[in-house]
């Protein structure tokens, strides 16, 4: 419930940043607008109670730097973990260097309220020296202050080895990377599965229907079961 609340607050903040200000005179200062955006519909007492929680949203994707958004984080006393994921379905998202640069730019602008969870590029798994190159990248991210590493469902549900077999998260090829993460006392965050509806016939009544309709690459019905490979 708390996670849902924090996510809602964060989404509300984004929405508020995107909407034009209403009932604000032209003379209103940027600081006043930022404060209005940050507090949202919370009463003074509710805002005080919320900030006293020292809230943390442990799963965000923030790749823009914005003064109003940072003002919201400060007013809500909210810290966020900015999670990087490489997704080859989007050319932009497949550029790990650009994602990292944007995340660190945000984190450095956030007065310590944005914390980076980095990742490595699993699509290079079949390249020579994959583990060594991944560790070199991660160690550079750790040196900047990254607190964790994320692996996503493309490991297990999309990426295959040279023989056409799905590569699962426990594949030995990842062992040196996991060891390096552990040696640096960092956390491994994993999203390595999808709901059972991913393998079931499409059902418009399912809450996941629109997602799989719009993202057919993750709709596994009639596809080989990765665990059977």
GROMACS .gro file of C-alpha atoms in nm:
model
  229
    1UNK     CA    1   0.000   0.000   0.000
    2UNK     CA    2   0.284   0.236   0.085
    3UNK     CA    3   0.457   0.158  -0.246
    4UNK     CA    4   0.135   0.236  -0.432
    5UNK     CA    5   0.097   0.563  -0.244
    6UNK     CA    6   0.451   0.672  -0.317
    7UNK     CA    7   0.418   0.581  -0.684
    8UNK     CA    8   0.091   0.774  -0.702
    9UNK     CA    9   0.251   1.078  -0.547
   10UNK     CA   10   0.538   1.061  -0.792
   11UNK     CA   11   0.309   1.020  -1.091
   12UNK     CA   12   0.094   1.305  -0.960
   13UNK     CA   13   0.405   1.519  -0.947
   14UNK     CA   14   0.486   1.443  -1.311
   15UNK     CA   15   0.128   1.517  -1.413
   16UNK     CA   16   0.127   1.842  -1.223
   17UNK     CA   17   0.450   1.947  -1.394
   18UNK     CA   18   0.294   1.884  -1.736
   19UNK     CA   19  -0.028   2.078  -1.676
   20UNK     CA   20  -0.043   2.455  -1.726
   21UNK     CA   21  -0.086   2.649  -1.406
   22UNK     CA   22  -0.443   2.742  -1.326
   23UNK     CA   23  -0.573   3.030  -1.111
   24UNK     CA   24  -0.221   3.175  -1.088
   25UNK     CA   25  -0.162   3.539  -1.160
   26UNK     CA   26   0.116   3.635  -1.402
   27UNK     CA   27   0.309   3.778  -1.110
   28UNK     CA   28   0.334   3.439  -0.933
   29UNK     CA   29   0.697   3.343  -0.881
   30UNK     CA   30   0.849   3.010  -1.001
   31UNK     CA   31   0.913   2.921  -0.637
   32UNK     CA   32   0.545   2.966  -0.554
   33UNK     CA   33   0.441   2.750  -0.848
   34UNK     CA   34   0.692   2.484  -0.744
   35UNK     CA   35   0.555   2.479  -0.390
   36UNK     CA   36   0.199   2.447  -0.521
   37UNK     CA   37   0.301   2.157  -0.746
   38UNK     CA   38   0.490   1.984  -0.466
   39UNK     CA   39   0.210   1.992  -0.213
   40UNK     CA   40  -0.062   1.881  -0.455
   41UNK     CA   41  -0.393   1.820  -0.278
   42UNK     CA   42  -0.234   1.736   0.058
   43UNK     CA   43  -0.347   1.943   0.353
   44UNK     CA   44  -0.081   2.094   0.575
   45UNK     CA   45  -0.125   1.819   0.833
   46UNK     CA   46  -0.120   1.545   0.570
   47UNK     CA   47   0.195   1.687   0.417
   48UNK     CA   48   0.361   1.697   0.758
   49UNK     CA   49   0.263   1.337   0.828
   50UNK     CA   50   0.387   1.223   0.488
   51UNK     CA   51   0.723   1.396   0.508
   52UNK     CA   52   0.777   1.251   0.857
   53UNK     CA   53   0.781   0.904   0.701
   54UNK     CA   54   1.108   0.987   0.522
   55UNK     CA   55   0.944   0.824   0.217
   56UNK     CA   56   1.137   0.643  -0.054
   57UNK     CA   57   1.005   0.543  -0.395
   58UNK     CA   58   1.222   0.241  -0.474
   59UNK     CA   59   1.136   0.215  -0.844
   60UNK     CA   60   1.136   0.520  -1.070
   61UNK     CA   61   1.268   0.601  -1.417
   62UNK     CA   62   1.376   0.965  -1.418
   63UNK     CA   63   1.590   1.080  -1.710
   64UNK     CA   64   1.517   1.451  -1.712
   65UNK     CA   65   1.644   1.727  -1.488
   66UNK     CA   66   1.376   1.974  -1.382
   67UNK     CA   67   1.377   2.234  -1.105
   68UNK     CA   68   1.005   2.198  -1.034
   69UNK     CA   69   1.034   1.819  -1.000
   70UNK     CA   70   1.329   1.858  -0.764
   71UNK     CA   71   1.129   2.110  -0.562
   72UNK     CA   72   0.852   1.852  -0.529
   73UNK     CA   73   1.100   1.594  -0.398
   74UNK     CA   74   1.231   1.842  -0.142
   75UNK     CA   75   0.888   1.951  -0.020
   76UNK     CA   76   0.767   1.591   0.011
   77UNK     CA   77   1.097   1.486   0.170
   78UNK     CA   78   1.091   1.214  -0.093
   79UNK     CA   79   1.391   1.011  -0.210
   80UNK     CA   80   1.376   0.808  -0.531
   81UNK     CA   81   1.577   0.518  -0.671
   82UNK     CA   82   1.632   0.591  -1.040
   83UNK     CA   83   1.641   0.254  -1.219
   84UNK     CA   84   1.818   0.194  -1.551
   85UNK     CA   85   1.697  -0.078  -1.791
   86UNK     CA   86   1.822  -0.160  -2.140
   87UNK     CA   87   1.535  -0.238  -2.379
   88UNK     CA   88   1.609  -0.308  -2.744
   89UNK     CA   89   1.248  -0.229  -2.837
   90UNK     CA   90   1.342   0.138  -2.818
   91UNK     CA   91   1.653   0.266  -2.989
   92UNK     CA   92   1.685   0.541  -2.731
   93UNK     CA   93   1.649   0.299  -2.439
   94UNK     CA   94   1.917   0.075  -2.589
   95UNK     CA   95   2.177   0.350  -2.547
   96UNK     CA   96   2.300   0.270  -2.199
   97UNK     CA   97   2.556   0.550  -2.198
   98UNK     CA   98   2.289   0.812  -2.273
   99UNK     CA   99   2.057   0.667  -2.008
  100UNK     CA  100   2.334   0.670  -1.750
  101UNK     CA  101   2.436   1.026  -1.831
  102UNK     CA  102   2.075   1.145  -1.796
  103UNK     CA  103   2.025   0.958  -1.469
  104UNK     CA  104   2.342   1.095  -1.315
  105UNK     CA  105   2.259   1.447  -1.430
  106UNK     CA  106   1.927   1.418  -1.250
  107UNK     CA  107   2.083   1.262  -0.939
  108UNK     CA  108   2.345   1.536  -0.913
  109UNK     CA  109   2.077   1.803  -0.944
  110UNK     CA  110   1.851   1.650  -0.679
  111UNK     CA  111   2.042   1.750  -0.365
  112UNK     CA  112   2.092   1.384  -0.276
  113UNK     CA  113   1.729   1.282  -0.325
  114UNK     CA  114   1.788   1.086  -0.646
  115UNK     CA  115   1.989   0.764  -0.617
  116UNK     CA  116   2.095   0.558  -0.917
  117UNK     CA  117   2.037   0.186  -0.970
  118UNK     CA  118   2.247   0.107  -1.276
  119UNK     CA  119   2.249  -0.188  -1.515
  120UNK     CA  120   2.460  -0.354  -1.784
  121UNK     CA  121   2.377  -0.437  -2.146
  122UNK     CA  122   2.260  -0.802  -2.158
  123UNK     CA  123   2.219  -0.792  -2.535
  124UNK     CA  124   2.598  -0.816  -2.561
  125UNK     CA  125   2.597  -1.150  -2.377
  126UNK     CA  126   2.727  -1.345  -2.676
  127UNK     CA  127   3.017  -1.109  -2.738
  128UNK     CA  128   3.372  -1.209  -2.628
  129UNK     CA  129   3.468  -1.060  -2.294
  130UNK     CA  130   3.106  -0.983  -2.203
  131UNK     CA  131   3.147  -1.028  -1.826
  132UNK     CA  132   3.472  -0.834  -1.809
  133UNK     CA  133   3.328  -0.544  -2.010
  134UNK     CA  134   3.013  -0.543  -1.799
  135UNK     CA  135   3.212  -0.535  -1.476
  136UNK     CA  136   3.426  -0.250  -1.605
  137UNK     CA  137   3.111  -0.052  -1.679
  138UNK     CA  138   2.948  -0.136  -1.346
  139UNK     CA  139   3.260  -0.047  -1.148
  140UNK     CA  140   3.261   0.296  -1.312
  141UNK     CA  141   2.896   0.336  -1.210
  142UNK     CA  142   2.973   0.220  -0.854
  143UNK     CA  143   3.253   0.478  -0.835
  144UNK     CA  144   2.996   0.749  -0.910
  145UNK     CA  145   2.771   0.623  -0.632
  146UNK     CA  146   2.534   0.367  -0.786
  147UNK     CA  147   2.379   0.162  -0.505
  148UNK     CA  148   2.239  -0.131  -0.703
  149UNK     CA  149   2.219  -0.314  -1.035
  150UNK     CA  150   1.896  -0.406  -1.215
  151UNK     CA  151   1.842  -0.710  -1.437
  152UNK     CA  152   1.520  -0.720  -1.636
  153UNK     CA  153   1.287  -0.974  -1.794
  154UNK     CA  154   1.473  -0.962  -2.126
  155UNK     CA  155   1.708  -1.201  -1.944
  156UNK     CA  156   1.494  -1.513  -1.950
  157UNK     CA  157   1.215  -1.401  -2.183
  158UNK     CA  158   1.393  -1.258  -2.488
  159UNK     CA  159   1.770  -1.292  -2.517
  160UNK     CA  160   1.905  -1.619  -2.656
  161UNK     CA  161   2.246  -1.779  -2.684
  162UNK     CA  162   2.421  -1.870  -3.007
  163UNK     CA  163   2.222  -2.196  -3.023
  164UNK     CA  164   1.888  -2.020  -2.995
  165UNK     CA  165   1.823  -2.113  -2.632
  166UNK     CA  166   1.681  -1.859  -2.389
  167UNK     CA  167   1.944  -1.731  -2.149
  168UNK     CA  168   1.808  -1.741  -1.795
  169UNK     CA  169   1.926  -1.528  -1.502
  170UNK     CA  170   2.111  -1.823  -1.345
  171UNK     CA  171   2.320  -1.884  -1.658
  172UNK     CA  172   2.690  -1.919  -1.562
  173UNK     CA  173   2.778  -1.636  -1.798
  174UNK     CA  174   2.642  -1.392  -1.539
  175UNK     CA  175   2.829  -1.543  -1.243
  176UNK     CA  176   3.135  -1.312  -1.268
  177UNK     CA  177   2.902  -1.011  -1.282
  178UNK     CA  178   2.702  -1.119  -0.978
  179UNK     CA  179   3.027  -1.181  -0.792
  180UNK     CA  180   3.155  -0.834  -0.877
  181UNK     CA  181   2.829  -0.681  -0.753
  182UNK     CA  182   2.859  -0.876  -0.428
  183UNK     CA  183   3.227  -0.785  -0.390
  184UNK     CA  184   3.129  -0.419  -0.406
  185UNK     CA  185   2.854  -0.476  -0.147
  186UNK     CA  186   2.585  -0.358  -0.388
  187UNK     CA  187   2.228  -0.484  -0.430
  188UNK     CA  188   2.097  -0.686  -0.725
  189UNK     CA  189   1.738  -0.596  -0.819
  190UNK     CA  190   1.562  -0.840  -1.050
  191UNK     CA  191   1.247  -0.830  -1.259
  192UNK     CA  192   1.273  -1.169  -1.428
  193UNK     CA  193   0.911  -1.275  -1.483
  194UNK     CA  194   0.574  -1.158  -1.604
  195UNK     CA  195   0.218  -1.246  -1.496
  196UNK     CA  196   0.074  -1.580  -1.607
  197UNK     CA  197  -0.147  -1.384  -1.847
  198UNK     CA  198   0.161  -1.343  -2.064
  199UNK     CA  199   0.128  -1.712  -2.155
  200UNK     CA  200  -0.252  -1.729  -2.161
  201UNK     CA  201  -0.482  -1.652  -2.457
  202UNK     CA  202  -0.550  -1.282  -2.499
  203UNK     CA  203  -0.843  -1.179  -2.281
  204UNK     CA  204  -0.985  -0.825  -2.303
  205UNK     CA  205  -1.109  -0.865  -1.947
  206UNK     CA  206  -0.755  -0.914  -1.816
  207UNK     CA  207  -0.591  -0.611  -1.652
  208UNK     CA  208  -0.279  -0.694  -1.857
  209UNK     CA  209  -0.461  -0.700  -2.192
  210UNK     CA  210  -0.366  -0.350  -2.310
  211UNK     CA  211  -0.002  -0.397  -2.212
  212UNK     CA  212   0.046  -0.715  -2.414
  213UNK     CA  213  -0.157  -0.575  -2.702
  214UNK     CA  214   0.076  -0.276  -2.718
  215UNK     CA  215   0.391  -0.477  -2.639
  216UNK     CA  216   0.355  -0.806  -2.828
  217UNK     CA  217   0.722  -0.892  -2.782
  218UNK     CA  218   0.637  -0.976  -2.419
  219UNK     CA  219   0.328  -1.179  -2.503
  220UNK     CA  220   0.460  -1.533  -2.472
  221UNK     CA  221   0.148  -1.729  -2.573
  222UNK     CA  222   0.238  -1.981  -2.846
  223UNK     CA  223   0.607  -1.903  -2.793
  224UNK     CA  224   0.844  -2.169  -2.656
  225UNK     CA  225   0.863  -2.180  -2.278
  226UNK     CA  226   1.207  -2.038  -2.180
  227UNK     CA  227   1.230  -2.286  -1.891
  228UNK     CA  228   1.200  -2.575  -2.133
  229UNK     CA  229   1.504  -2.472  -2.333
   0.00000   0.00000   0.00000
